[in-house]
Each structure stands twice: as structure tokens, then as C-alpha cells.
Short mmCIF file of C-alpha atoms and ligand atoms in Angstrom, two decimals:
data_model
loop_
_atom_site.label_atom_id
_atom_site.label_comp_id
_atom_site.label_asym_id
_atom_site.label_seq_id
_atom_site.Cartn_x
_atom_site.Cartn_y
_atom_site.Cartn_z
CA MET U 1 9.87 19.39 5.54
CA LEU U 2 7.69 16.94 7.39
CA TYR U 3 9.31 13.52 7.64
CA PHE U 4 6.62 10.87 7.48
CA ASP U 5 5.99 7.22 6.66
CA SER U 6 2.48 6.25 5.60
CA HIS U 7 2.73 2.44 5.70
CA ILE U 8 3.96 0.66 8.83
CA HIS U 9 3.06 -2.74 10.28
CA THR U 10 3.03 -3.91 13.89
CA ASP U 11 2.87 -7.37 15.45
CA ASN U 12 -0.88 -7.27 14.82
CA SER U 13 -0.01 -8.32 11.27
CA PRO U 14 0.87 -12.02 10.94
CA ASP U 15 4.21 -11.00 9.40
CA GLY U 16 4.92 -8.11 11.82
CA ARG U 17 7.41 -8.55 14.64
CA PHE U 18 7.32 -5.42 16.79
CA SER U 19 4.66 -3.77 18.91
CA ALA U 20 3.16 -0.39 18.02
CA SER U 21 5.16 1.15 20.91
CA GLN U 22 8.43 -0.33 19.70
CA MET U 23 7.72 0.94 16.19
CA CYS U 24 6.98 4.43 17.58
CA GLU U 25 10.19 4.46 19.62
CA ALA U 26 12.18 3.58 16.50
CA ALA U 27 10.34 6.24 14.48
CA VAL U 28 11.22 8.92 17.06
CA LYS U 29 14.87 7.80 17.08
CA LYS U 30 14.98 8.12 13.31
CA GLY U 31 13.55 11.63 13.46
CA LEU U 32 10.17 10.95 11.89
CA ASP U 33 7.40 13.46 12.55
CA LEU U 34 4.44 11.33 11.48
CA ILE U 35 3.70 7.66 10.93
CA THR U 36 0.62 5.77 9.81
CA PHE U 37 0.08 2.24 11.03
CA CYS U 38 -1.46 0.03 8.36
CA ASP U 39 -1.79 -3.52 9.61
CA HIS U 40 -3.03 -6.25 7.32
CA CYS U 41 -6.60 -7.40 7.09
CA GLU U 42 -7.05 -10.00 4.34
CA ILE U 43 -10.72 -10.33 3.52
CA ASP U 44 -10.39 -13.91 2.28
CA GLU U 45 -8.69 -14.98 5.52
CA PHE U 46 -10.72 -12.79 7.85
CA TYR U 47 -11.77 -15.57 10.22
CA SER U 48 -9.15 -18.21 9.45
CA ASP U 49 -6.33 -15.80 10.29
CA ASN U 50 -8.17 -14.09 13.17
CA TYR U 51 -8.49 -10.64 11.63
CA ASP U 52 -11.74 -10.21 13.56
CA THR U 53 -9.69 -9.94 16.76
CA ARG U 54 -6.45 -8.64 15.20
CA THR U 55 -8.13 -5.49 13.83
CA VAL U 56 -9.67 -4.65 17.21
CA LYS U 57 -6.37 -5.13 19.06
CA ALA U 58 -4.46 -3.19 16.39
CA PHE U 59 -6.74 -0.17 16.61
CA ALA U 60 -6.52 -0.17 20.42
CA ASP U 61 -2.72 -0.31 20.15
CA TYR U 62 -2.68 2.65 17.74
CA CYS U 63 -4.83 4.74 20.12
CA ASP U 64 -2.58 3.84 23.01
CA ALA U 65 0.59 4.71 21.06
CA LYS U 66 -0.95 7.94 19.82
CA GLU U 67 -1.47 9.05 23.39
CA ARG U 68 1.84 7.77 24.70
CA PHE U 69 3.92 9.46 22.00
CA SER U 70 1.81 12.60 21.61
CA ASP U 71 4.75 14.86 22.54
CA SER U 72 7.15 13.48 19.99
CA LEU U 73 5.29 11.86 17.10
CA THR U 74 2.01 12.11 15.20
CA VAL U 75 0.55 8.62 15.11
CA LEU U 76 -2.18 7.88 12.59
CA SER U 77 -4.37 4.80 12.33
CA GLY U 78 -4.78 2.96 9.06
CA ILE U 79 -5.56 -0.44 7.67
CA GLU U 80 -4.16 -2.36 4.70
CA ILE U 81 -7.23 -4.17 3.50
CA GLY U 82 -6.48 -7.05 1.15
CA GLN U 83 -8.81 -8.03 -1.70
CA PRO U 84 -11.78 -5.80 -0.74
CA ASP U 85 -13.22 -6.43 -4.23
CA ILE U 86 -14.16 -10.02 -3.39
CA ASP U 87 -16.78 -8.82 -0.88
CA LYS U 88 -17.13 -5.05 -1.03
CA SER U 89 -19.94 -4.71 1.50
CA PHE U 90 -18.14 -6.88 4.07
CA ALA U 91 -14.96 -4.89 3.43
CA TYR U 92 -16.91 -1.69 3.94
CA LYS U 93 -18.11 -2.94 7.34
CA ILE U 94 -14.54 -3.66 8.38
CA VAL U 95 -13.17 -0.25 7.44
CA SER U 96 -16.14 1.46 9.08
CA ALA U 97 -15.70 -0.41 12.36
CA HIS U 98 -13.00 2.00 13.59
CA LYS U 99 -12.19 5.65 13.04
CA TYR U 100 -9.33 5.08 10.67
CA ASP U 101 -7.30 7.94 9.23
CA TYR U 102 -6.31 5.99 6.16
CA VAL U 103 -7.61 2.96 4.25
CA LEU U 104 -5.09 1.41 1.92
CA ALA U 105 -6.41 -1.29 -0.42
CA SER U 106 -4.06 -3.99 -1.60
CA LEU U 107 -4.05 -7.12 -3.69
CA HIS U 108 -2.00 -10.03 -2.32
CA HIS U 109 -4.30 -12.94 -3.25
CA PRO U 110 -5.76 -12.34 -6.73
CA HIS U 111 -9.51 -13.11 -6.72
CA GLY U 112 -9.20 -14.15 -3.08
CA LYS U 113 -7.37 -17.32 -4.00
CA MET U 114 -4.02 -18.76 -3.10
CA PRO U 115 -1.15 -18.73 -3.88
CA ASP U 116 -0.11 -15.35 -2.56
CA ILE U 117 1.57 -13.21 -5.25
CA LYS U 118 4.89 -13.78 -3.51
CA ASP U 119 4.60 -17.56 -3.97
CA ILE U 120 3.57 -17.73 -7.63
CA GLU U 121 6.06 -19.45 -9.95
CA TYR U 122 6.25 -16.65 -12.50
CA ASP U 123 8.54 -18.58 -14.82
CA LYS U 124 5.70 -21.04 -15.40
CA ILE U 125 2.97 -18.55 -16.32
CA ASP U 126 2.30 -15.83 -18.91
CA VAL U 127 3.39 -12.82 -16.85
CA TYR U 128 1.76 -10.33 -19.23
CA ARG U 129 -1.63 -11.99 -19.00
CA PHE U 130 -1.15 -12.24 -15.21
CA MET U 131 -0.35 -8.51 -14.84
CA GLU U 132 -3.27 -7.52 -17.09
CA ASP U 133 -5.58 -9.52 -14.87
CA TYR U 134 -3.91 -8.09 -11.74
CA PHE U 135 -4.50 -4.53 -13.00
CA SER U 136 -8.10 -5.29 -13.94
CA GLU U 137 -8.72 -6.53 -10.38
CA LEU U 138 -7.07 -3.36 -9.02
CA TYR U 139 -9.40 -1.43 -11.33
CA GLU U 140 -12.34 -3.05 -9.48
CA MET U 141 -10.78 -2.06 -6.18
CA ALA U 142 -10.32 1.53 -7.36
CA LYS U 143 -14.07 1.69 -7.98
CA TRP U 144 -14.78 0.65 -4.38
CA ASP U 145 -15.68 3.71 -2.31
CA GLY U 146 -14.24 2.29 0.94
CA CYS U 147 -10.55 3.06 0.31
CA ASP U 148 -8.36 6.14 0.02
CA ALA U 149 -5.38 4.75 -1.87
CA LEU U 150 -4.18 1.67 -3.70
CA ALA U 151 -1.06 0.01 -2.29
CA HIS U 152 1.99 -1.12 -4.26
CA LEU U 153 0.35 -1.34 -7.73
CA THR U 154 3.18 -3.40 -9.19
CA CYS U 155 3.87 -5.66 -6.18
CA PRO U 156 4.24 -8.86 -8.29
CA MET U 157 7.36 -7.22 -9.80
CA ARG U 158 9.18 -7.98 -6.55
CA ARG U 159 9.24 -11.56 -7.83
CA ILE U 160 8.84 -11.13 -11.62
CA GLN U 161 11.72 -8.68 -12.01
CA GLY U 162 13.42 -9.38 -8.68
CA LYS U 163 13.57 -13.09 -7.94
CA TYR U 164 12.82 -14.41 -11.46
CA GLN U 165 14.81 -11.70 -13.28
CA ILE U 166 12.21 -11.53 -16.06
CA ASN U 167 12.69 -8.51 -18.32
CA PHE U 168 9.16 -7.09 -18.16
CA ASP U 169 8.06 -4.81 -21.02
CA TYR U 170 5.33 -2.53 -19.62
CA SER U 171 4.26 -1.38 -23.09
CA VAL U 172 2.58 -4.78 -23.56
CA ILE U 173 0.09 -3.93 -20.79
CA GLN U 174 -0.27 -0.21 -21.58
CA GLU U 175 -4.02 -0.40 -22.17
CA ALA U 176 -4.74 -2.13 -18.84
CA THR U 177 -2.38 0.31 -17.10
CA ASP U 178 -4.14 3.35 -18.57
CA GLU U 179 -7.58 2.00 -17.67
CA LEU U 180 -6.49 1.43 -14.08
CA LEU U 181 -4.84 4.85 -13.70
CA ALA U 182 -7.82 6.63 -15.30
CA GLU U 183 -10.17 4.96 -12.83
CA ILE U 184 -7.97 5.89 -9.85
CA ILE U 185 -8.05 9.50 -11.10
CA ARG U 186 -11.82 9.45 -11.66
CA GLN U 187 -12.31 8.19 -8.11
CA LYS U 188 -9.90 10.84 -6.74
CA LYS U 189 -7.86 8.13 -5.03
CA ALA U 190 -4.17 8.14 -4.34
CA VAL U 191 -1.42 5.89 -5.68
CA GLU U 192 1.01 4.65 -3.07
CA ILE U 193 4.73 4.86 -3.79
CA ASN U 194 5.79 1.79 -1.83
CA THR U 195 9.51 1.94 -1.08
CA SER U 196 9.95 -1.65 0.15
CA GLY U 197 11.19 -2.69 -3.31
CA LEU U 198 14.23 -0.45 -2.85
CA ARG U 199 15.54 -2.79 -0.17
CA GLN U 200 14.71 -5.97 -2.07
CA ALA U 201 16.04 -7.70 -5.19
CA VAL U 202 13.77 -5.71 -7.52
CA GLY U 203 15.59 -2.52 -6.41
CA ARG U 204 12.85 -0.04 -7.34
CA THR U 205 9.74 1.53 -5.89
CA MET U 206 6.33 0.01 -6.56
CA PRO U 207 5.14 1.45 -8.82
CA ASP U 208 8.24 2.79 -10.52
CA GLU U 209 8.76 5.96 -12.55
CA ASN U 210 7.14 4.71 -15.77
CA ILE U 211 3.73 4.33 -14.09
CA LEU U 212 4.07 7.42 -11.91
CA ILE U 213 4.86 9.55 -14.95
CA ARG U 214 1.88 8.09 -16.84
CA TYR U 215 -0.42 8.69 -13.84
CA ARG U 216 0.75 12.31 -13.78
CA GLN U 217 0.27 12.68 -17.58
CA LEU U 218 -3.31 11.42 -17.30
CA GLY U 219 -4.03 14.00 -14.59
CA GLY U 220 -3.18 12.10 -11.39
CA LYS U 221 -2.40 14.31 -8.42
CA TYR U 222 -2.34 12.22 -5.29
CA VAL U 223 0.58 10.06 -4.21
CA THR U 224 1.33 8.69 -0.76
CA VAL U 225 4.73 7.33 0.31
CA GLY U 226 5.24 4.38 2.64
CA SER U 227 8.07 2.04 3.57
CA ASP U 228 5.84 -0.97 4.32
CA ALA U 229 8.13 -1.57 7.31
CA HIS U 230 7.51 -4.79 9.19
CA SER U 231 10.44 -4.20 11.54
CA THR U 232 11.94 -1.28 13.48
CA ASP U 233 14.99 -1.24 11.17
CA ASP U 234 12.89 -0.47 8.11
CA ILE U 235 10.85 2.45 9.44
CA GLY U 236 11.33 5.42 7.16
CA ALA U 237 13.43 3.34 4.75
CA GLY U 238 13.42 4.79 1.25
CA ILE U 239 10.95 7.58 2.10
CA LYS U 240 13.33 10.32 1.01
CA GLU U 241 14.04 8.44 -2.25
CA GLY U 242 10.28 7.95 -2.74
CA ILE U 243 9.63 11.67 -2.33
CA GLU U 244 12.50 12.46 -4.69
CA LYS U 245 10.99 10.08 -7.24
CA ALA U 246 7.60 11.80 -6.93
CA ARG U 247 9.27 15.16 -7.51
CA LYS U 248 11.14 13.82 -10.54
CA CYS U 249 7.87 12.51 -11.99
CA GLY U 250 6.27 15.95 -11.74
CA PHE U 251 4.41 15.84 -8.43
CA GLY U 252 4.60 18.97 -6.31
CA GLN U 253 2.90 17.47 -3.29
CA ILE U 254 2.63 14.24 -1.33
CA THR U 255 -0.68 13.23 0.22
CA VAL U 256 -1.10 12.13 3.82
CA PHE U 257 -4.54 11.01 4.94
CA ILE U 258 -5.82 12.26 8.28
CA ASN U 259 -9.32 11.33 9.33
CA ARG U 260 -9.85 9.96 5.78
CA GLU U 261 -9.13 13.38 4.29
CA LYS U 262 -6.25 14.38 2.05
CA LYS U 263 -3.60 16.68 3.50
CA LEU U 264 -1.15 17.84 0.85
CA ILE U 265 2.48 18.28 1.80
CA ASP U 266 4.52 20.54 -0.46
CA ILE U 267 7.71 18.99 -1.80
CA THR U 268 8.81 21.67 -4.28
ZN1 ZN T 301 0.86 -5.23 0.93
ZN1 ZN T 302 1.97 -3.57 3.98
#
């Protein structure tokens, strides 16, 4: 079976440390067949964090790596666009500026405001109200026609369940969860199984089985799997576990986006 990783960062992301070439070399060493670069582009920090130049450099690096590694690795070009809902037409311009294979929408700064979800003090807020609001903003992003998939739906759990060890009862937010999943299905978008949580305190994929099973029950078909690697060590990390989880939740295929189109990889 094809060994792939659909979510990898380079040093074109503010939190990335290795060049596209270094990431490709590591991917080849680990036996990967296909990788998709998805560097950050946060809409709310577009100019203040130099994403105007970062996105151009990133895309050029992907093209260069694609050519350089053409014998050993399929290199795809993606973007992880943060908070596209706060300015959908501007976001659309950004994702249309290059011939991306994959547009992954994510929510790191709810409503385009700080703090980042990783810096929120979850022991001081109502986590259920926060997650309901988080899912309703993701619902807005699902409606946006500029993206192919939604990244790490339950990313705040890295802190809520991980760092703060809060016992989160998903049944409290069932309605908001169902509304979000139904919209993703209506829009024929994919849900990303982000495996970075497996190597962090939370110890599970984002989203985890409960949401993947519900997505499947409601008629969801498309899941992507990505490690969200920011370093060479993490390339491919948890991908096999992520695929196994998809299989366990009833999915027979994993989706990889090429040229913004779904390619289904059999996992049965
Ligand atoms: Zn992210
Ligand atoms: Zn990422």
C-alpha cells in the first residue's frame, strides 16, 4: 500500500525548522512514497508575519523539491490556511495564487483573535461553550468553497485533555458536532485525521474515534491522514496508526488530494 503523509511543514512556516529538501530526504529514508507540504498561512497575520512572501517562497521550494526528488518521491503542494472564515474572499485569492494540490483549512486563532488555541488557559473558561463556538466557526469554514479538507477538528484537545487533563464529555456538544459533520458531508469535504496528538500529552488522533465514527454514520466518506510534522523526525509519524483508526471506524479508503481532486486509496 502507498505510504503517504498529507500534512508536512517546512521552514517556510514560522514554527518549521527544516527545508523542503531536508524534509524530502527524510521522507525517502523513511520509505514514504508521497508527501504533501502544507505550510501555514494565517489570514489574520498575513502581513504582520510575512505570509505574503512566505507563501511565494514555499511554493517555489515545493516545485524545486518535486523536481529534485522526482525519481524517489511524489511531492505535492498544499497550504494550511488559518481562519479563512474571517475574510473568505481574501482567503480565496491566496489559495488561488498558486497551483496547489491540496488546501487544508484550520482554526488556530478563533475569530482571528489571540490567544492562539495552544495558549488559552482552559481551566479558567467554560470548555464546553468554547468547543461549541469552535465547532460553529469550523462550520463556517466548511461552507467556504476554497478548501478541500478541515484540519485537526479537535485541536484544542491537545491542551484541554492533554495539558489541563480535563475529562471532556463529547455528548455535551453532540448537536454542534453533528451540525459541523453534516455540513462537511454536504460540501463533500474531507476530515483530516491529524496524528500529531499521538506524540503529545493528549495521546490520540485529532479527531479521535468518537467523531470519526459519527462522521461515518452520518454518511462521511473522505478522510485524509497527516502527521503535521514540523521536523524531519516526525515525518510519517503515526500515519499507520491513523490509517488503522480509519479502518476501525469503517472507512475503506483514505483520500489524497492531487491537483485539488480526490484520489481514493484503498485500505481494506
Ligand atoms: Zn494546524
Ligand atoms: Zn500543520
